[in-house]
Amino acid sequence: MKVSIFSIVTLLFIFSCNERTVKSDESREFELVKVDSLILDILEPVRVLDYHHEKELYLLVKQVSMDGHYFVVNSSGKILAENKLSEGQDAFGLVLVRAGFVEDEILFISEGEAFVYDLNLKQKRRFPFVQGVRARLVHFSLDNLSTFMSTDGKLSAVANLNDGYLQPYPVDYYDTLNLVHLMDIQTGQVKKGGKLDENSKFRSGQFYPSMDKPVFFSDSKSRYISTILYGDTTLYQLDPNDGFKTVNQIKLGRIKPDQLIDIPMTDASYTTVKEYRTQNHTMGGAFDEIVGYGDEMLVGYRTGADPTLHFENPTIEQGETEAASKKRFFYYIKDGKQLGKPIQWTLPGRLKLNVGPRRYLQTGDQAELHDYEKDYQCNYIFELREKG
């Protein structure tokens, strides 16, 4: 009998220890660890636009380049192709909305047209593609290009931004919004779909000036297209193979400071957007990027500025202090849910692209990324790991 009681007590002790060591999904902690780098023997500063996972290629553009000097390089930094795409027979112009690899071709979306190139940066096809573009950038894009593989094996591109200003805004703006525009880059045909949930705060009759811009993520390994609006709290996962049906709605907490201004939808106009957009972008938090691989991703969020450091007419120094008070976090999403606590990013630059399972490329000004001046360009690669 003594042995039996001792055994039971021992088993209970083991089980209790196991319970203490197994963490819930919400309490798990992850970190980003520097593991590798991309070294480029290119003298002029460049921006990284996209990464081809299967061929391990990068698409780059010179950071200050009115002639649109683009490069395709491999993971060793060797230049495989380059071309200037502002003028000439291969040109698409100056304004770049999105650019990236779609299988073994490269899609450039400009203002009013989409252009398809081969891996040698020679133009193959072009299609009309008219959309409302809020920010017209010269040879640089704010958004990564997402792709999606349909069940018939066809890879399409998420081509739209949905961020143009409407004049006037319809009262049912968010109800009628098609979240995703999928482009077949062989024909230029576009399929549209995806709706905000009727319980979304963006359909509550309120308008959030300049915070209705969506960001997207999907790639050839993704089952769904993931998207969230700057000012929202819901990450939508849509299935284009099932009529853009919403498969998952993942609630993400907004971290303070987050002083968003909203107005009645009936007052929405370009005038009110201009009136409040600076305040919202300065003081409001924003889900402004997603990077990932398959259905595993990091959703980037930046907080608003510290209200105690906000000045109506700031000096240069005060403005820099205010901007520096904004903090960046990443929410780790896997299997249709958030895993762990938000991961704070305290290093310079941004995690621009996924370059492998749980691996992300840091981009930014070279002077900020490194402790000392290098005679080559170097972008570090970070790996997501669970603490402990």
mmCIF file of C-alpha atoms in Angstrom:
data_model
loop_
_atom_site.group_PDB
_atom_site.id
_atom_site.type_symbol
_atom_site.label_atom_id
_atom_site.label_comp_id
_atom_site.label_asym_id
_atom_site.label_seq_id
_atom_site.Cartn_x
_atom_site.Cartn_y
_atom_site.Cartn_z
ATOM 1 C CA MET A 1 0.000 0.000 0.000
ATOM 2 C CA LYS A 2 2.852 2.401 0.780
ATOM 3 C CA VAL A 3 4.378 1.767 -2.605
ATOM 4 C CA SER A 4 1.060 2.435 -4.326
ATOM 5 C CA ILE A 5 0.536 5.740 -2.540
ATOM 6 C CA PHE A 6 4.115 6.798 -3.292
ATOM 7 C CA SER A 7 3.623 5.978 -6.985
ATOM 8 C CA ILE A 8 0.418 7.993 -7.171
ATOM 9 C CA VAL A 9 2.060 10.989 -5.485
ATOM 10 C CA THR A 10 5.031 10.726 -7.856
ATOM 11 C CA LEU A 11 2.782 10.638 -10.925
ATOM 12 C CA LEU A 12 0.788 13.627 -9.682
ATOM 13 C CA PHE A 13 4.051 15.538 -9.161
ATOM 14 C CA ILE A 14 5.221 14.708 -12.707
ATOM 15 C CA PHE A 15 1.893 15.763 -14.222
ATOM 16 C CA SER A 16 1.888 19.013 -12.260
ATOM 17 C CA CYS A 17 5.431 19.800 -13.476
ATOM 18 C CA ASN A 18 4.420 19.120 -17.075
ATOM 19 C CA GLU A 19 1.430 21.436 -16.753
ATOM 20 C CA ARG A 20 3.679 24.216 -15.524
ATOM 21 C CA THR A 21 6.124 23.846 -18.429
ATOM 22 C CA VAL A 22 3.545 23.701 -21.259
ATOM 23 C CA LYS A 23 2.602 27.256 -22.150
ATOM 24 C CA SER A 24 -0.678 28.329 -23.684
ATOM 25 C CA ASP A 25 -0.620 29.778 -27.195
ATOM 26 C CA GLU A 26 -1.274 33.257 -25.783
ATOM 27 C CA SER A 27 1.629 33.204 -23.321
ATOM 28 C CA ARG A 28 4.330 31.813 -25.610
ATOM 29 C CA GLU A 29 7.171 34.194 -26.370
ATOM 30 C CA PHE A 30 9.087 34.509 -29.636
ATOM 31 C CA GLU A 31 12.111 36.519 -30.692
ATOM 32 C CA LEU A 32 13.912 37.480 -33.896
ATOM 33 C CA VAL A 33 17.544 36.333 -34.007
ATOM 34 C CA LYS A 34 20.164 37.484 -36.542
ATOM 35 C CA VAL A 35 21.344 34.386 -38.456
ATOM 36 C CA ASP A 36 22.603 35.412 -41.921
ATOM 37 C CA SER A 37 23.037 38.305 -44.349
ATOM 38 C CA LEU A 38 22.660 39.401 -47.955
ATOM 39 C CA ILE A 39 25.852 41.093 -49.178
ATOM 40 C CA LEU A 40 25.673 43.240 -52.311
ATOM 41 C CA ASP A 41 28.725 44.505 -54.147
ATOM 42 C CA ILE A 42 26.783 47.445 -55.592
ATOM 43 C CA LEU A 43 28.106 50.907 -54.795
ATOM 44 C CA GLU A 44 24.866 52.883 -54.985
ATOM 45 C CA PRO A 45 22.159 52.326 -52.331
ATOM 46 C CA VAL A 46 19.409 49.960 -53.511
ATOM 47 C CA ARG A 47 15.953 48.949 -52.316
ATOM 48 C CA VAL A 48 14.910 45.306 -52.142
ATOM 49 C CA LEU A 49 11.520 44.792 -53.816
ATOM 50 C CA ASP A 50 10.971 41.025 -53.842
ATOM 51 C CA TYR A 51 12.456 37.553 -53.373
ATOM 52 C CA HIS A 52 12.021 34.420 -55.514
ATOM 53 C CA HIS A 53 12.030 31.479 -53.089
ATOM 54 C CA GLU A 54 12.592 28.649 -55.556
ATOM 55 C CA LYS A 55 15.410 30.329 -57.516
ATOM 56 C CA GLU A 56 16.721 32.375 -54.538
ATOM 57 C CA LEU A 57 16.681 35.619 -56.520
ATOM 58 C CA TYR A 58 16.227 39.200 -55.347
ATOM 59 C CA LEU A 59 14.654 42.061 -57.297
ATOM 60 C CA LEU A 60 16.366 45.391 -56.533
ATOM 61 C CA VAL A 61 16.148 48.978 -57.687
ATOM 62 C CA LYS A 62 18.553 51.860 -57.142
ATOM 63 C CA GLN A 63 17.272 53.941 -54.250
ATOM 64 C CA VAL A 64 17.705 57.285 -56.000
ATOM 65 C CA SER A 65 17.146 56.600 -59.670
ATOM 66 C CA MET A 66 15.018 58.580 -62.094
ATOM 67 C CA ASP A 67 16.102 56.181 -64.828
ATOM 68 C CA GLY A 68 14.693 53.183 -62.943
ATOM 69 C CA HIS A 69 17.812 51.057 -62.694
ATOM 70 C CA TYR A 70 16.669 47.536 -61.707
ATOM 71 C CA PHE A 71 18.706 44.437 -60.856
ATOM 72 C CA VAL A 72 18.101 40.715 -60.470
ATOM 73 C CA VAL A 73 20.719 39.209 -58.143
ATOM 74 C CA ASN A 74 21.179 35.789 -56.564
ATOM 75 C CA SER A 75 21.507 34.991 -52.868
ATOM 76 C CA SER A 76 25.288 35.457 -53.138
ATOM 77 C CA GLY A 77 24.764 39.024 -54.317
ATOM 78 C CA LYS A 78 25.877 38.367 -57.909
ATOM 79 C CA ILE A 79 24.111 40.515 -60.534
ATOM 80 C CA LEU A 80 22.360 38.272 -63.068
ATOM 81 C CA ALA A 81 20.444 40.952 -64.989
ATOM 82 C CA GLU A 82 19.978 44.718 -64.966
ATOM 83 C CA ASN A 83 18.028 47.238 -67.018
ATOM 84 C CA LYS A 84 16.846 50.853 -66.914
ATOM 85 C CA LEU A 85 13.077 50.979 -67.191
ATOM 86 C CA SER A 86 12.125 54.663 -67.291
ATOM 87 C CA GLU A 87 12.638 55.153 -71.026
ATOM 88 C CA GLY A 88 13.228 52.989 -74.059
ATOM 89 C CA GLN A 89 11.642 49.892 -75.569
ATOM 90 C CA ASP A 90 11.539 48.002 -72.241
ATOM 91 C CA ALA A 91 10.275 50.934 -70.156
ATOM 92 C CA PHE A 92 7.136 51.117 -68.009
ATOM 93 C CA GLY A 93 7.654 54.727 -66.867
ATOM 94 C CA LEU A 94 8.347 56.300 -63.488
ATOM 95 C CA VAL A 95 5.469 55.479 -61.132
ATOM 96 C CA LEU A 96 5.719 52.065 -59.468
ATOM 97 C CA VAL A 97 2.834 50.705 -57.399
ATOM 98 C CA ARG A 98 3.994 47.132 -56.906
ATOM 99 C CA ALA A 99 6.666 44.840 -58.318
ATOM 100 C CA GLY A 100 7.610 41.228 -57.800
ATOM 101 C CA PHE A 101 8.147 37.722 -59.092
ATOM 102 C CA VAL A 102 5.223 35.678 -60.399
ATOM 103 C CA GLU A 103 6.759 32.263 -61.058
ATOM 104 C CA ASP A 104 9.548 32.908 -63.583
ATOM 105 C CA GLU A 105 8.311 36.323 -64.675
ATOM 106 C CA ILE A 106 8.319 39.754 -63.040
ATOM 107 C CA LEU A 107 5.224 41.921 -62.735
ATOM 108 C CA PHE A 108 5.513 45.718 -62.558
ATOM 109 C CA ILE A 109 2.282 47.590 -61.790
ATOM 110 C CA SER A 110 2.368 51.241 -62.736
ATOM 111 C CA GLU A 111 -0.275 53.928 -62.976
ATOM 112 C CA GLY A 112 -2.924 52.700 -65.392
ATOM 113 C CA GLU A 113 -1.006 49.690 -66.727
ATOM 114 C CA ALA A 114 0.612 46.423 -65.667
ATOM 115 C CA PHE A 115 3.799 45.141 -67.332
ATOM 116 C CA VAL A 116 5.257 41.640 -67.422
ATOM 117 C CA TYR A 117 9.011 41.056 -67.811
ATOM 118 C CA ASP A 118 11.247 37.997 -68.036
ATOM 119 C CA LEU A 119 14.046 37.332 -65.546
ATOM 120 C CA ASN A 120 16.439 39.272 -67.796
ATOM 121 C CA LEU A 121 14.280 42.380 -67.266
ATOM 122 C CA LYS A 122 13.058 42.414 -70.863
ATOM 123 C CA GLN A 123 9.412 43.383 -71.365
ATOM 124 C CA LYS A 124 7.081 40.637 -72.665
ATOM 125 C CA ARG A 125 3.488 41.868 -72.199
ATOM 126 C CA ARG A 126 1.467 44.841 -70.955
ATOM 127 C CA PHE A 127 -2.176 45.251 -69.913
ATOM 128 C CA PRO A 128 -4.410 48.178 -68.918
ATOM 129 C CA PHE A 129 -4.969 48.212 -65.163
ATOM 130 C CA VAL A 130 -6.661 51.334 -63.832
ATOM 131 C CA GLN A 131 -6.911 51.876 -60.094
ATOM 132 C CA GLY A 132 -7.019 54.696 -57.583
ATOM 133 C CA VAL A 133 -3.495 55.222 -56.276
ATOM 134 C CA ARG A 134 -3.091 57.342 -53.180
ATOM 135 C CA ALA A 135 0.713 57.644 -53.228
ATOM 136 C CA ARG A 136 2.543 57.950 -56.548
ATOM 137 C CA LEU A 137 6.117 56.867 -55.933
ATOM 138 C CA VAL A 138 9.013 57.008 -58.390
ATOM 139 C CA HIS A 139 10.532 53.515 -58.709
ATOM 140 C CA PHE A 140 9.576 52.448 -55.204
ATOM 141 C CA SER A 141 6.560 50.683 -53.740
ATOM 142 C CA LEU A 142 5.167 50.763 -50.220
ATOM 143 C CA ASP A 143 3.633 47.299 -50.578
ATOM 144 C CA ASN A 144 5.079 43.881 -51.344
ATOM 145 C CA LEU A 145 3.564 41.915 -54.208
ATOM 146 C CA SER A 146 1.494 38.922 -53.071
ATOM 147 C CA THR A 147 0.630 35.939 -55.244
ATOM 148 C CA PHE A 148 -1.912 33.122 -54.976
ATOM 149 C CA MET A 149 -2.002 29.624 -56.453
ATOM 150 C CA SER A 150 -5.503 28.463 -57.435
ATOM 151 C CA THR A 151 -6.600 24.831 -57.361
ATOM 152 C CA ASP A 152 -6.033 24.562 -61.122
ATOM 153 C CA GLY A 153 -2.341 25.371 -60.615
ATOM 154 C CA LYS A 154 -2.499 28.926 -61.941
ATOM 155 C CA LEU A 155 -0.481 31.535 -60.039
ATOM 156 C CA SER A 156 -2.056 35.011 -60.010
ATOM 157 C CA ALA A 157 -0.974 38.305 -58.449
ATOM 158 C CA VAL A 158 -2.768 40.431 -55.844
ATOM 159 C CA ALA A 159 -2.666 43.574 -57.926
ATOM 160 C CA ASN A 160 -4.801 46.197 -56.196
ATOM 161 C CA LEU A 161 -4.205 48.735 -53.442
ATOM 162 C CA ASN A 162 -7.792 49.889 -52.778
ATOM 163 C CA ASP A 163 -6.433 53.115 -51.341
ATOM 164 C CA GLY A 164 -7.592 55.750 -53.802
ATOM 165 C CA TYR A 165 -9.562 58.725 -52.459
ATOM 166 C CA LEU A 166 -13.200 58.706 -53.553
ATOM 167 C CA GLN A 167 -15.054 61.955 -54.217
ATOM 168 C CA PRO A 168 -17.592 61.805 -52.788
ATOM 169 C CA TYR A 169 -17.443 58.704 -50.599
ATOM 170 C CA PRO A 170 -20.579 56.563 -50.869
ATOM 171 C CA VAL A 171 -22.262 55.799 -47.555
ATOM 172 C CA ASP A 172 -21.979 52.065 -48.335
ATOM 173 C CA TYR A 173 -18.260 52.388 -49.192
ATOM 174 C CA TYR A 174 -17.028 49.573 -46.929
ATOM 175 C CA ASP A 175 -19.974 47.347 -47.807
ATOM 176 C CA THR A 176 -19.247 47.490 -51.528
ATOM 177 C CA LEU A 177 -15.464 47.300 -51.261
ATOM 178 C CA ASN A 178 -13.849 44.336 -53.010
ATOM 179 C CA LEU A 179 -10.858 43.562 -50.818
ATOM 180 C CA VAL A 180 -8.861 41.547 -53.359
ATOM 181 C CA HIS A 181 -8.195 41.984 -57.093
ATOM 182 C CA LEU A 182 -6.447 38.880 -58.487
ATOM 183 C CA MET A 183 -4.705 39.365 -61.824
ATOM 184 C CA ASP A 184 -3.894 36.628 -64.321
ATOM 185 C CA ILE A 185 -0.589 37.957 -65.656
ATOM 186 C CA GLN A 186 -0.910 35.905 -68.849
ATOM 187 C CA THR A 187 -4.111 37.599 -69.983
ATOM 188 C CA GLY A 188 -4.532 40.633 -67.714
ATOM 189 C CA GLN A 189 -7.936 39.353 -66.543
ATOM 190 C CA VAL A 190 -8.849 40.454 -63.013
ATOM 191 C CA LYS A 191 -11.142 38.651 -60.555
ATOM 192 C CA LYS A 192 -12.493 40.639 -57.608
ATOM 193 C CA GLY A 193 -13.937 39.578 -54.279
ATOM 194 C CA GLY A 194 -13.856 39.684 -50.496
ATOM 195 C CA LYS A 195 -15.989 41.719 -48.109
ATOM 196 C CA LEU A 196 -15.560 43.205 -44.672
ATOM 197 C CA ASP A 197 -17.637 41.485 -42.021
ATOM 198 C CA GLU A 198 -20.880 43.324 -41.256
ATOM 199 C CA ASN A 199 -19.757 43.647 -37.620
ATOM 200 C CA SER A 200 -16.470 45.315 -38.579
ATOM 201 C CA LYS A 201 -15.899 48.712 -37.025
ATOM 202 C CA PHE A 202 -15.351 49.978 -40.571
ATOM 203 C CA ARG A 203 -19.011 49.223 -41.274
ATOM 204 C CA SER A 204 -20.401 50.809 -38.131
ATOM 205 C CA GLY A 205 -21.297 54.043 -39.885
ATOM 206 C CA GLN A 206 -17.969 55.633 -38.954
ATOM 207 C CA PHE A 207 -15.103 56.717 -41.211
ATOM 208 C CA TYR A 208 -11.430 56.574 -40.202
ATOM 209 C CA PRO A 209 -9.659 59.131 -42.407
ATOM 210 C CA SER A 210 -6.616 57.701 -44.210
ATOM 211 C CA MET A 211 -6.687 54.487 -42.132
ATOM 212 C CA ASP A 212 -8.697 52.384 -44.599
ATOM 213 C CA LYS A 213 -5.667 51.191 -46.597
ATOM 214 C CA PRO A 214 -5.363 47.385 -46.678
ATOM 215 C CA VAL A 215 -2.149 45.361 -46.633
ATOM 216 C CA PHE A 216 -1.971 41.838 -48.035
ATOM 217 C CA PHE A 217 -0.022 38.650 -47.822
ATOM 218 C CA SER A 218 -0.114 35.370 -49.712
ATOM 219 C CA ASP A 219 2.296 33.356 -51.827
ATOM 220 C CA SER A 220 2.288 30.200 -53.914
ATOM 221 C CA LYS A 221 2.218 28.067 -50.730
ATOM 222 C CA SER A 222 -0.704 29.905 -49.093
ATOM 223 C CA ARG A 223 -4.171 28.396 -48.783
ATOM 224 C CA TYR A 224 -5.671 31.845 -48.228
ATOM 225 C CA ILE A 225 -5.068 35.529 -48.873
ATOM 226 C CA SER A 226 -4.600 37.457 -45.618
ATOM 227 C CA THR A 227 -5.480 41.141 -45.379
ATOM 228 C CA ILE A 228 -6.015 43.802 -42.719
ATOM 229 C CA LEU A 229 -6.781 47.531 -42.877
ATOM 230 C CA TYR A 230 -4.458 50.021 -41.161
ATOM 231 C CA GLY A 231 -7.043 51.059 -38.599
ATOM 232 C CA ASP A 232 -8.788 47.716 -38.064
ATOM 233 C CA THR A 233 -8.547 44.956 -35.459
ATOM 234 C CA THR A 234 -9.369 41.986 -37.724
ATOM 235 C CA LEU A 235 -7.057 40.031 -39.998
ATOM 236 C CA TYR A 236 -9.214 38.452 -42.708
ATOM 237 C CA GLN A 237 -8.195 35.235 -44.447
ATOM 238 C CA LEU A 238 -10.015 34.809 -47.768
ATOM 239 C CA ASP A 239 -10.263 31.789 -50.059
ATOM 240 C CA PRO A 240 -10.358 32.773 -53.773
ATOM 241 C CA ASN A 241 -11.024 29.117 -54.635
ATOM 242 C CA ASP A 242 -14.376 29.422 -52.844
ATOM 243 C CA GLY A 243 -15.670 32.748 -54.130
ATOM 244 C CA PHE A 244 -13.336 34.785 -51.868
ATOM 245 C CA LYS A 245 -15.168 33.395 -48.838
ATOM 246 C CA THR A 246 -13.876 34.582 -45.446
ATOM 247 C CA VAL A 247 -12.373 31.502 -43.804
ATOM 248 C CA ASN A 248 -10.840 33.079 -40.690
ATOM 249 C CA GLN A 249 -11.244 36.329 -38.802
ATOM 250 C CA ILE A 250 -8.314 36.772 -36.430
ATOM 251 C CA LYS A 251 -8.701 39.493 -33.807
ATOM 252 C CA LEU A 252 -5.489 41.415 -33.117
ATOM 253 C CA GLY A 253 -5.210 43.803 -30.188
ATOM 254 C CA ARG A 254 -4.140 47.355 -30.959
ATOM 255 C CA ILE A 255 -1.254 48.455 -28.763
ATOM 256 C CA LYS A 256 -1.327 51.977 -27.336
ATOM 257 C CA PRO A 257 -0.688 54.839 -27.953
ATOM 258 C CA ASP A 258 -3.455 54.674 -30.550
ATOM 259 C CA GLN A 259 -5.382 57.930 -30.785
ATOM 260 C CA LEU A 260 -7.431 57.422 -33.944
ATOM 261 C CA ILE A 261 -9.943 60.030 -35.050
ATOM 262 C CA ASP A 262 -13.176 58.824 -36.634
ATOM 263 C CA ILE A 263 -16.087 60.790 -38.069
ATOM 264 C CA PRO A 264 -19.591 59.842 -39.265
ATOM 265 C CA MET A 265 -19.507 58.093 -42.653
ATOM 266 C CA THR A 266 -21.897 60.728 -43.986
ATOM 267 C CA ASP A 267 -19.101 63.306 -43.460
ATOM 268 C CA ALA A 268 -16.497 61.256 -45.340
ATOM 269 C CA SER A 269 -14.894 63.237 -48.152
ATOM 270 C CA TYR A 270 -11.486 64.098 -49.520
ATOM 271 C CA THR A 271 -11.725 67.335 -47.502
ATOM 272 C CA THR A 272 -12.105 65.486 -44.199
ATOM 273 C CA VAL A 273 -9.376 63.029 -45.211
ATOM 274 C CA LYS A 274 -6.969 65.939 -45.712
ATOM 275 C CA GLU A 275 -8.088 67.470 -42.424
ATOM 276 C CA TYR A 276 -7.436 64.410 -40.257
ATOM 277 C CA ARG A 277 -4.947 62.171 -42.076
ATOM 278 C CA THR A 278 -1.813 63.748 -40.556
ATOM 279 C CA GLN A 279 -3.272 63.407 -37.061
ATOM 280 C CA ASN A 280 -4.241 59.782 -37.655
ATOM 281 C CA HIS A 281 -0.895 58.786 -39.152
ATOM 282 C CA THR A 282 0.987 60.534 -36.358
ATOM 283 C CA MET A 283 -1.087 59.625 -33.305
ATOM 284 C CA GLY A 284 -2.925 56.485 -34.442
ATOM 285 C CA GLY A 285 -1.553 52.959 -34.519
ATOM 286 C CA ALA A 286 -1.517 51.063 -37.828
ATOM 287 C CA PHE A 287 -1.287 47.497 -39.096
ATOM 288 C CA ASP A 288 0.922 48.462 -42.020
ATOM 289 C CA GLU A 289 2.723 45.334 -43.272
ATOM 290 C CA ILE A 290 2.564 41.553 -43.503
ATOM 291 C CA VAL A 291 5.493 39.269 -44.331
ATOM 292 C CA GLY A 292 5.376 35.498 -44.366
ATOM 293 C CA TYR A 293 5.623 32.126 -46.027
ATOM 294 C CA GLY A 294 2.619 29.932 -46.814
ATOM 295 C CA ASP A 295 0.045 30.485 -44.076
ATOM 296 C CA GLU A 296 2.644 31.466 -41.478
ATOM 297 C CA MET A 297 3.268 35.196 -41.211
ATOM 298 C CA LEU A 298 4.226 38.240 -39.183
ATOM 299 C CA VAL A 299 1.719 41.106 -39.138
ATOM 300 C CA GLY A 300 3.519 44.385 -38.509
ATOM 301 C CA TYR A 301 1.988 47.088 -36.298
ATOM 302 C CA ARG A 302 3.344 50.473 -35.293
ATOM 303 C CA THR A 303 1.923 52.451 -32.426
ATOM 304 C CA GLY A 304 1.040 56.107 -32.566
ATOM 305 C CA ALA A 305 3.405 58.690 -31.138
ATOM 306 C CA ASP A 306 3.595 59.308 -27.398
ATOM 307 C CA PRO A 307 0.937 62.016 -26.732
ATOM 308 C CA THR A 308 3.197 63.698 -24.178
ATOM 309 C CA LEU A 309 5.778 64.264 -26.930
ATOM 310 C CA HIS A 310 3.348 65.705 -29.470
ATOM 311 C CA PHE A 311 3.834 69.346 -30.501
ATOM 312 C CA GLU A 312 1.557 71.431 -32.715
ATOM 313 C CA ASN A 313 4.429 73.191 -34.453
ATOM 314 C CA PRO A 314 7.429 70.994 -33.654
ATOM 315 C CA THR A 315 11.038 71.923 -34.249
ATOM 316 C CA ILE A 316 13.176 69.444 -36.203
ATOM 317 C CA GLU A 317 14.465 67.984 -32.937
ATOM 318 C CA GLN A 318 10.961 67.748 -31.432
ATOM 319 C CA GLY A 319 9.664 66.074 -34.596
ATOM 320 C CA GLU A 320 12.443 63.484 -34.469
ATOM 321 C CA THR A 321 11.694 62.780 -30.796
ATOM 322 C CA GLU A 322 7.998 62.397 -31.538
ATOM 323 C CA ALA A 323 8.676 60.002 -34.447
ATOM 324 C CA ALA A 324 11.116 57.984 -32.342
ATOM 325 C CA SER A 325 8.429 57.434 -29.698
ATOM 326 C CA LYS A 326 6.482 55.190 -32.085
ATOM 327 C CA LYS A 327 7.084 51.510 -31.374
ATOM 328 C CA ARG A 328 6.916 48.532 -33.757
ATOM 329 C CA PHE A 329 5.561 45.058 -33.023
ATOM 330 C CA PHE A 330 4.980 41.853 -34.970
ATOM 331 C CA TYR A 331 2.061 39.474 -34.412
ATOM 332 C CA TYR A 332 2.928 35.873 -35.253
ATOM 333 C CA ILE A 333 0.088 34.145 -37.147
ATOM 334 C CA LYS A 334 -0.031 30.398 -37.814
ATOM 335 C CA ASP A 335 -2.869 27.929 -38.505
ATOM 336 C CA GLY A 336 -5.479 30.697 -38.541
ATOM 337 C CA LYS A 337 -4.675 32.156 -35.115
ATOM 338 C CA GLN A 338 -2.216 34.363 -33.260
ATOM 339 C CA LEU A 339 0.564 32.552 -31.436
ATOM 340 C CA GLY A 340 2.278 34.154 -28.479
ATOM 341 C CA LYS A 341 2.641 37.744 -27.409
ATOM 342 C CA PRO A 342 3.389 40.534 -29.907
ATOM 343 C CA ILE A 343 7.124 40.686 -30.621
ATOM 344 C CA GLN A 344 8.657 44.126 -30.228
ATOM 345 C CA TRP A 345 11.125 45.200 -32.935
ATOM 346 C CA THR A 346 13.676 47.631 -31.500
ATOM 347 C CA LEU A 347 16.301 47.538 -34.253
ATOM 348 C CA PRO A 348 16.656 50.031 -37.133
ATOM 349 C CA GLY A 349 14.945 49.496 -40.461
ATOM 350 C CA ARG A 350 12.132 47.081 -41.261
ATOM 351 C CA LEU A 351 11.611 43.394 -41.924
ATOM 352 C CA LYS A 352 10.833 43.832 -45.603
ATOM 353 C CA LEU A 353 10.534 40.291 -46.968
ATOM 354 C CA ASN A 354 10.358 36.640 -46.050
ATOM 355 C CA VAL A 355 13.369 34.788 -47.466
ATOM 356 C CA GLY A 356 12.580 31.282 -46.196
ATOM 357 C CA PRO A 357 10.597 29.525 -43.465
ATOM 358 C CA ARG A 358 10.620 31.895 -40.461
ATOM 359 C CA ARG A 359 13.390 33.979 -42.035
ATOM 360 C CA TYR A 360 13.067 37.681 -42.776
ATOM 361 C CA LEU A 361 15.281 40.268 -44.477
ATOM 362 C CA GLN A 362 16.010 43.514 -42.647
ATOM 363 C CA THR A 363 16.171 46.555 -44.901
ATOM 364 C CA GLY A 364 16.872 50.215 -44.232
ATOM 365 C CA ASP A 365 19.520 52.895 -44.492
ATOM 366 C CA GLN A 366 22.944 51.250 -44.400
ATOM 367 C CA ALA A 367 24.250 53.856 -41.972
ATOM 368 C CA GLU A 368 21.494 52.942 -39.507
ATOM 369 C CA LEU A 369 21.738 49.161 -39.919
ATOM 370 C CA HIS A 370 25.436 48.903 -39.031
ATOM 371 C CA ASP A 371 27.652 50.046 -36.162
ATOM 372 C CA TYR A 372 30.470 50.969 -38.525
ATOM 373 C CA GLU A 373 30.819 51.919 -42.201
ATOM 374 C CA LYS A 374 31.205 48.995 -44.597
ATOM 375 C CA ASP A 375 32.634 49.090 -48.129
ATOM 376 C CA TYR A 376 29.717 46.956 -49.341
ATOM 377 C CA GLN A 377 25.974 46.800 -48.731
ATOM 378 C CA CYS A 378 24.801 44.296 -46.164
ATOM 379 C CA ASN A 379 21.241 43.422 -45.152
ATOM 380 C CA TYR A 380 20.821 41.059 -42.219
ATOM 381 C CA ILE A 381 18.488 38.072 -42.123
ATOM 382 C CA PHE A 382 16.590 37.308 -38.910
ATOM 383 C CA GLU A 383 14.989 34.042 -37.863
ATOM 384 C CA LEU A 384 11.883 33.735 -35.723
ATOM 385 C CA ARG A 385 12.484 31.466 -32.735
ATOM 386 C CA GLU A 386 10.562 30.587 -29.619
ATOM 387 C CA LYS A 387 12.266 31.708 -26.418
ATOM 388 C CA GLY A 388 13.520 28.954 -24.168
#
